[in-house]
Amino acid sequence: MAVSSSFGISSPAVTTFPMPSPSSSSRRQFLKTSASVAGITALPRALAAQENPAAPVKARSPNNPFVYRFNIGGFEAWSISDGHLLFNDRVDKMWPPEKREDMKQELIAHGERTDGIPLYVNLLVVRNGREVVLFDSGFGQRPNPNIGWLAEGLKLIGISPDQVTQSILSHGHADHIAGFVDGGKPAFPNSAIRVLKAEVDFWQSAQPDFSKSHRRDNIPNLIKSARNALDILKPNLQLHKDGDQILNGAITFEAAPGHTDGHCVLRITDGKESLFHFMDVAHNHLLMFKDPTWFIEFDHLPEVAVATRRRIFRRLAATRERAYGFHLPWPGIGRILPDGDALRWEGERWSWGS
Ligand SMILES: [Zn+2]
């Protein structure tokens, strides 16, 4: 089946072109050619050593980057990866089912893997003087080595748990709330945990309503875990509503319901610069931008989630405001741009200039 782009141009469905890995002889030939073109006669020392089995040079594995520093005006900011999950059931977590083949073709058209869909987990940290603000907490410490990297990331940037003064909780799913608890206690004991009242009300209601959700997980367990975490965090909770601001207007809450009832997104502002954190308004950097009506099974209220996504994405595409996605490829900073009838995510290139 053909992929129809938003410009109405069709292209063949199979567009993956695996790159052959050059054989060592062709690589040597390439290096020799490059060297002679550049007028260089000797190979670099490390490469020369590789050619000589008597003096092996073991390549050092580079550290896997998971902490990225940037600025929002005068604020220091970091995007810390909490790791990732891989959805082995591919696009089967996405709805509606009759669009799954289109989704798969969209992934193929961009050279993405289709055997599993990575779900990135990006945690934003912002510091202004003594105020250290953490935006959601990731999964916390778990046996799975692919997740729960926040503690190590904070250590790397020299922020101890007791130095976190403000935390934002966008909603009560485990990848956002679980890291706020460590060993049955608040992981950041000196931090307020700010959340929309609607979110706390949902989880604490007598029977949280999942009747519109396509979620297939163990819902009683999901409710139990969220309630347990909220109980532990109760002394630290500060309840907010749409439009509330904290830290002299530096952070503004915006209600973004649908993924959960009290899901919120946030704008961080300093002077003329801002960053719009759209949290779980998107779970993939291609699918929800290609068609905002495609949604993940975790949405509690899919129709509301789609309406919220349209509203927020349309605005961000019009203003080109710098944005941040919790589940987009790390470090998750970029902009939403118009792309024909659709939109696209343009991830920012890494820059280590400051
Ligand atoms: Zn999430």
Short mmCIF file of C-alpha atoms and ligand atoms in Angstrom, two decimals:
data_model
loop_
_atom_site.label_atom_id
_atom_site.label_comp_id
_atom_site.label_asym_id
_atom_site.label_seq_id
_atom_site.Cartn_x
_atom_site.Cartn_y
_atom_site.Cartn_z
CA MET A 1 0.00 0.00 0.00
CA ALA A 2 1.20 3.48 -0.79
CA VAL A 3 1.93 6.16 1.74
CA SER A 4 0.09 9.34 1.00
CA SER A 5 1.86 12.36 2.43
CA SER A 6 0.10 15.48 3.56
CA PHE A 7 1.14 17.04 0.23
CA GLY A 8 -0.81 14.36 -1.64
CA ILE A 9 2.35 12.74 -2.98
CA SER A 10 2.38 8.97 -2.92
CA SER A 11 5.48 6.95 -2.38
CA PRO A 12 6.08 3.21 -2.29
CA ALA A 13 5.43 1.61 1.04
CA VAL A 14 8.78 -0.08 1.45
CA THR A 15 11.34 2.63 1.79
CA THR A 16 13.90 1.10 4.08
CA PHE A 17 17.36 0.80 2.58
CA PRO A 18 19.63 -1.03 5.01
CA MET A 19 23.14 0.37 4.79
CA PRO A 20 25.68 -2.37 4.09
CA SER A 21 28.43 -2.28 6.66
CA PRO A 22 31.68 -1.81 4.75
CA SER A 23 34.09 -4.68 4.91
CA SER A 24 37.37 -3.95 6.62
CA SER A 25 39.19 -4.06 3.29
CA SER A 26 36.84 -1.54 1.68
CA ARG A 27 37.13 0.60 4.82
CA ARG A 28 40.92 0.50 4.53
CA GLN A 29 40.63 1.42 0.88
CA PHE A 30 38.36 4.31 1.80
CA LEU A 31 40.81 5.54 4.42
CA LYS A 32 43.71 5.32 1.97
CA THR A 33 41.73 7.19 -0.64
CA SER A 34 40.69 9.85 1.85
CA ALA A 35 44.25 10.24 3.06
CA SER A 36 45.66 10.61 -0.42
CA VAL A 37 42.98 13.11 -1.40
CA ALA A 38 43.90 15.16 1.64
CA GLY A 39 47.58 14.87 0.80
CA ILE A 40 48.22 12.82 3.94
CA THR A 41 50.54 9.88 3.60
CA ALA A 42 50.44 8.37 7.10
CA LEU A 43 47.39 6.93 8.77
CA PRO A 44 46.49 8.38 12.16
CA ARG A 45 48.27 6.57 14.96
CA ALA A 46 45.22 4.80 16.33
CA LEU A 47 44.26 3.49 12.92
CA ALA A 48 47.82 2.45 12.18
CA ALA A 49 47.85 0.50 15.44
CA GLN A 50 44.65 -1.27 14.41
CA GLU A 51 46.43 -2.43 11.30
CA ASN A 52 49.21 -3.92 13.44
CA PRO A 53 48.04 -6.85 15.53
CA ALA A 54 51.10 -6.49 17.78
CA ALA A 55 49.81 -3.20 19.17
CA PRO A 56 46.05 -3.52 19.54
CA VAL A 57 44.10 -0.43 20.52
CA LYS A 58 40.83 -1.24 22.22
CA ALA A 59 38.21 1.30 21.37
CA ARG A 60 36.69 2.77 24.51
CA SER A 61 32.91 2.61 24.55
CA PRO A 62 31.58 6.14 24.72
CA ASN A 63 29.38 6.90 27.67
CA ASN A 64 25.77 6.67 26.70
CA PRO A 65 24.54 10.26 26.92
CA PHE A 66 21.43 10.72 29.02
CA VAL A 67 21.87 14.15 30.57
CA TYR A 68 21.65 17.22 28.33
CA ARG A 69 22.13 20.76 29.56
CA PHE A 70 20.49 23.79 28.00
CA ASN A 71 19.04 27.14 29.02
CA ILE A 72 15.61 28.74 29.22
CA GLY A 73 16.48 32.44 29.42
CA GLY A 74 18.63 32.73 32.53
CA PHE A 75 17.46 29.41 33.96
CA GLU A 76 19.66 26.35 33.83
CA ALA A 77 17.82 23.37 32.43
CA TRP A 78 18.59 19.68 31.94
CA SER A 79 16.83 16.96 30.09
CA ILE A 80 17.56 13.70 31.92
CA SER A 81 16.56 10.47 30.27
CA ASP A 82 14.92 8.08 32.70
CA GLY A 83 15.50 5.38 30.11
CA HIS A 84 12.96 3.88 27.77
CA LEU A 85 10.48 1.10 27.22
CA LEU A 86 10.02 -0.81 24.01
CA PHE A 87 6.47 -1.70 23.06
CA ASN A 88 6.91 -5.15 21.60
CA ASP A 89 3.34 -5.19 20.37
CA ARG A 90 4.37 -2.52 17.84
CA VAL A 91 1.56 -0.20 16.73
CA ASP A 92 -1.00 -2.44 18.43
CA LYS A 93 -1.05 -0.06 21.39
CA MET A 94 -2.28 2.64 19.03
CA TRP A 95 -5.86 3.36 18.04
CA PRO A 96 -7.96 3.23 15.95
CA PRO A 97 -7.12 -0.33 14.82
CA GLU A 98 -8.13 0.29 11.18
CA LYS A 99 -5.37 2.91 10.95
CA ARG A 100 -2.57 0.69 12.26
CA GLU A 101 -1.34 -0.19 8.79
CA ASP A 102 -1.13 3.54 7.93
CA MET A 103 0.78 4.11 11.17
CA LYS A 104 3.22 1.34 10.31
CA GLN A 105 3.78 2.82 6.87
CA GLU A 106 4.42 6.24 8.43
CA LEU A 107 7.12 4.68 10.60
CA ILE A 108 8.64 2.83 7.62
CA ALA A 109 8.62 6.01 5.51
CA HIS A 110 10.84 7.64 8.15
CA GLY A 111 13.18 4.69 8.54
CA GLU A 112 11.89 3.84 12.01
CA ARG A 113 11.90 0.32 13.40
CA THR A 114 8.54 -1.44 13.38
CA ASP A 115 9.38 -4.56 15.40
CA GLY A 116 8.85 -2.48 18.53
CA ILE A 117 8.10 1.16 19.31
CA PRO A 118 10.41 2.93 21.73
CA LEU A 119 8.77 5.01 24.43
CA TYR A 120 11.30 7.53 25.66
CA VAL A 121 11.03 8.98 29.15
CA ASN A 122 12.45 12.52 29.40
CA LEU A 123 12.60 14.34 32.70
CA LEU A 124 13.05 18.10 32.76
CA VAL A 125 14.96 19.78 35.57
CA VAL A 126 15.12 23.58 35.85
CA ARG A 127 17.25 25.52 38.32
CA ASN A 128 17.04 29.19 39.21
CA GLY A 129 19.24 30.04 42.19
CA ARG A 130 18.10 27.86 45.07
CA GLU A 131 14.94 26.73 43.35
CA VAL A 132 15.31 23.37 41.68
CA VAL A 133 12.21 22.23 39.82
CA LEU A 134 11.63 18.65 38.71
CA PHE A 135 8.96 17.97 36.10
CA ASP A 136 7.67 14.44 36.82
CA SER A 137 9.85 11.72 38.23
CA GLY A 138 10.07 8.69 35.91
CA PHE A 139 9.77 5.12 37.07
CA GLY A 140 12.03 5.23 40.13
CA GLN A 141 14.41 2.44 41.05
CA ARG A 142 13.39 -0.89 39.52
CA PRO A 143 15.03 -4.19 38.59
CA ASN A 144 14.71 -3.22 34.89
CA PRO A 145 18.05 -1.57 33.99
CA ASN A 146 16.46 0.25 31.02
CA ILE A 147 14.53 2.61 33.29
CA GLY A 148 14.94 4.57 36.50
CA TRP A 149 17.97 6.66 35.56
CA LEU A 150 16.83 9.92 37.18
CA ALA A 151 18.73 9.47 40.45
CA GLU A 152 21.98 8.86 38.59
CA GLY A 153 21.32 11.84 36.31
CA LEU A 154 20.71 14.19 39.23
CA LYS A 155 23.91 12.95 40.86
CA LEU A 156 25.83 13.70 37.68
CA ILE A 157 24.69 17.33 37.71
CA GLY A 158 25.36 17.71 41.42
CA ILE A 159 21.77 17.98 42.64
CA SER A 160 20.96 15.92 45.73
CA PRO A 161 17.38 14.78 46.40
CA ASP A 162 17.01 17.20 49.31
CA GLN A 163 17.92 20.15 47.04
CA VAL A 164 14.85 19.70 44.87
CA THR A 165 12.44 22.40 46.06
CA GLN A 166 9.54 22.13 43.60
CA SER A 167 8.12 19.21 41.69
CA ILE A 168 5.41 19.08 39.10
CA LEU A 169 3.24 16.00 38.73
CA SER A 170 1.50 16.04 35.34
CA HIS A 171 -0.57 12.95 36.09
CA GLY A 172 -0.66 9.75 38.11
CA HIS A 173 0.70 7.12 35.70
CA ALA A 174 3.70 5.16 36.94
CA ASP A 175 6.24 6.64 34.50
CA HIS A 176 5.44 10.07 35.95
CA ILE A 177 4.74 9.49 39.65
CA ALA A 178 6.64 6.38 40.76
CA GLY A 179 10.04 8.10 41.04
CA PHE A 180 8.64 10.55 43.59
CA VAL A 181 8.57 7.65 46.06
CA ASP A 182 11.65 5.85 47.31
CA GLY A 183 11.42 3.05 49.87
CA GLY A 184 7.88 4.02 50.91
CA LYS A 185 8.86 7.67 51.53
CA PRO A 186 8.97 10.85 49.43
CA ALA A 187 12.15 10.66 47.32
CA PHE A 188 12.49 14.48 47.42
CA PRO A 189 11.60 15.27 51.03
CA ASN A 190 11.93 19.06 50.78
CA SER A 191 9.96 19.44 47.60
CA ALA A 192 6.39 20.59 47.15
CA ILE A 193 4.63 18.35 44.63
CA ARG A 194 2.29 20.42 42.52
CA VAL A 195 -0.53 18.77 40.67
CA LEU A 196 -3.96 19.75 39.34
CA LYS A 197 -6.72 19.07 41.84
CA ALA A 198 -8.71 17.28 39.11
CA GLU A 199 -5.98 14.64 38.87
CA VAL A 200 -5.92 13.87 42.58
CA ASP A 201 -9.74 13.87 42.66
CA PHE A 202 -9.82 11.28 39.86
CA TRP A 203 -7.57 8.75 41.57
CA GLN A 204 -9.17 9.30 44.97
CA SER A 205 -12.75 9.00 43.70
CA ALA A 206 -14.66 5.91 44.85
CA GLN A 207 -14.49 4.33 41.39
CA PRO A 208 -12.09 5.97 38.93
CA ASP A 209 -13.83 5.74 35.53
CA PHE A 210 -11.92 3.89 32.81
CA SER A 211 -15.02 3.04 30.78
CA LYS A 212 -13.88 5.08 27.75
CA SER A 213 -10.26 3.93 27.81
CA HIS A 214 -8.82 1.15 25.63
CA ARG A 215 -6.21 0.40 28.24
CA ARG A 216 -5.57 -3.33 28.63
CA ASP A 217 -3.31 -3.27 31.70
CA ASN A 218 -4.38 -4.39 35.10
CA ILE A 219 -6.50 -1.34 35.96
CA PRO A 220 -7.14 -2.21 39.65
CA ASN A 221 -3.39 -2.42 40.11
CA LEU A 222 -2.87 0.88 38.30
CA ILE A 223 -5.37 2.57 40.62
CA LYS A 224 -3.81 0.98 43.70
CA SER A 225 -0.29 2.14 42.76
CA ALA A 226 -1.39 5.71 42.03
CA ARG A 227 -3.37 5.95 45.27
CA ASN A 228 -0.50 4.48 47.26
CA ALA A 229 1.96 7.02 45.82
CA LEU A 230 -0.45 9.92 46.41
CA ASP A 231 -0.92 8.80 50.03
CA ILE A 232 2.83 8.75 50.64
CA LEU A 233 3.22 12.15 48.96
CA LYS A 234 0.22 13.71 50.70
CA PRO A 235 2.24 15.99 53.06
CA ASN A 236 4.04 17.44 50.03
CA LEU A 237 1.07 17.85 47.67
CA GLN A 238 -0.03 21.33 46.57
CA LEU A 239 -3.20 21.38 44.52
CA HIS A 240 -3.59 23.71 41.53
CA LYS A 241 -6.04 24.65 38.81
CA ASP A 242 -5.77 25.65 35.17
CA GLY A 243 -3.87 28.93 34.76
CA ASP A 244 -2.13 28.90 38.14
CA GLN A 245 1.38 30.29 38.23
CA ILE A 246 4.26 29.63 40.59
CA LEU A 247 7.75 31.08 41.15
CA ASN A 248 6.75 34.66 40.23
CA GLY A 249 5.10 33.57 37.02
CA ALA A 250 8.02 31.46 35.80
CA ILE A 251 5.84 28.35 35.55
CA THR A 252 2.22 28.32 34.36
CA PHE A 253 -0.11 25.32 34.63
CA GLU A 254 -2.48 24.53 31.78
CA ALA A 255 -5.13 21.84 32.02
CA ALA A 256 -4.71 19.34 29.18
CA PRO A 257 -7.31 16.66 29.94
CA GLY A 258 -7.85 13.43 28.06
CA HIS A 259 -4.74 11.38 28.68
CA THR A 260 -5.98 11.51 32.26
CA ASP A 261 -8.74 13.67 33.72
CA GLY A 262 -6.36 16.08 35.42
CA HIS A 263 -3.39 15.87 33.07
CA CYS A 264 -1.52 19.18 32.85
CA VAL A 265 1.06 20.81 30.60
CA LEU A 266 3.33 23.68 31.56
CA ARG A 267 5.03 26.77 30.24
CA ILE A 268 8.38 27.77 31.73
CA THR A 269 9.25 31.41 31.04
CA ASP A 270 12.21 33.63 31.73
CA GLY A 271 12.22 37.01 30.03
CA LYS A 272 11.62 36.55 26.32
CA GLU A 273 12.44 32.83 26.33
CA SER A 274 10.09 30.02 27.11
CA LEU A 275 9.72 26.27 26.89
CA PHE A 276 6.34 24.59 26.57
CA HIS A 277 6.30 21.17 28.22
CA PHE A 278 3.48 19.23 26.57
CA MET A 279 3.95 16.08 28.66
CA ASP A 280 1.77 13.19 27.40
CA VAL A 281 -0.04 15.09 24.66
CA ALA A 282 2.12 12.97 22.31
CA HIS A 283 3.72 9.55 22.77
CA ASN A 284 5.54 9.35 19.46
CA HIS A 285 7.39 11.93 17.37
CA LEU A 286 5.71 10.84 14.10
CA LEU A 287 2.29 9.31 14.65
CA MET A 288 0.45 11.97 16.65
CA PHE A 289 1.83 14.72 14.42
CA LYS A 290 0.88 12.98 11.19
CA ASP A 291 -2.67 12.58 12.44
CA PRO A 292 -3.78 14.00 15.82
CA THR A 293 -6.71 11.56 15.91
CA TRP A 294 -4.32 8.61 16.31
CA PHE A 295 -4.04 7.90 20.02
CA ILE A 296 -2.45 5.53 22.47
CA GLU A 297 -4.48 3.01 24.46
CA PHE A 298 -3.38 4.61 27.74
CA ASP A 299 -5.59 7.68 27.18
CA HIS A 300 -8.41 7.65 29.72
CA LEU A 301 -10.69 9.82 27.56
CA PRO A 302 -9.55 9.41 23.94
CA GLU A 303 -11.90 11.96 22.37
CA VAL A 304 -10.93 14.59 24.90
CA ALA A 305 -7.26 13.75 24.46
CA VAL A 306 -7.53 14.25 20.69
CA ALA A 307 -9.28 17.61 21.14
CA THR A 308 -6.59 18.70 23.61
CA ARG A 309 -3.84 17.63 21.20
CA ARG A 310 -5.40 19.56 18.31
CA ARG A 311 -5.74 22.69 20.43
CA ILE A 312 -2.22 22.64 21.86
CA PHE A 313 -0.41 21.51 18.71
CA ARG A 314 -2.22 24.03 16.52
CA ARG A 315 -1.15 26.80 18.86
CA LEU A 316 2.45 25.61 19.12
CA ALA A 317 2.68 25.28 15.32
CA ALA A 318 1.38 28.85 14.93
CA THR A 319 3.72 30.39 17.49
CA ARG A 320 6.72 28.07 16.83
CA GLU A 321 7.34 28.17 20.56
CA ARG A 322 10.17 25.97 21.76
CA ALA A 323 8.64 22.81 23.16
CA TYR A 324 9.51 19.71 25.16
CA GLY A 325 7.96 16.26 24.93
CA PHE A 326 8.07 13.76 27.78
CA HIS A 327 7.89 10.73 25.46
CA LEU A 328 9.70 12.03 22.38
CA PRO A 329 13.23 11.03 21.38
CA TRP A 330 15.65 12.30 24.01
CA PRO A 331 16.46 15.06 24.79
CA GLY A 332 12.92 15.90 23.65
CA ILE A 333 13.44 19.57 22.82
CA GLY A 334 12.13 20.96 19.53
CA ARG A 335 9.36 22.72 17.71
CA ILE A 336 6.08 21.76 16.10
CA LEU A 337 5.93 22.91 12.50
CA PRO A 338 3.20 22.90 9.88
CA ASP A 339 3.70 20.17 7.27
CA GLY A 340 1.09 20.45 4.52
CA ASP A 341 -2.20 19.47 6.10
CA ALA A 342 -0.43 17.84 9.00
CA LEU A 343 2.21 18.85 11.51
CA ARG A 344 5.65 17.56 12.24
CA TRP A 345 8.05 17.47 15.15
CA GLU A 346 11.39 19.11 14.43
CA GLY A 347 13.80 17.97 17.13
CA GLU A 348 16.45 20.48 18.10
CA ARG A 349 20.04 19.55 17.29
CA TRP A 350 22.30 18.94 20.25
CA SER A 351 24.47 21.87 21.20
CA TRP A 352 27.05 21.94 23.96
CA GLY A 353 27.90 25.62 23.56
CA SER A 354 27.11 26.91 27.02
ZN ZN B 1 3.65 8.93 30.17
#
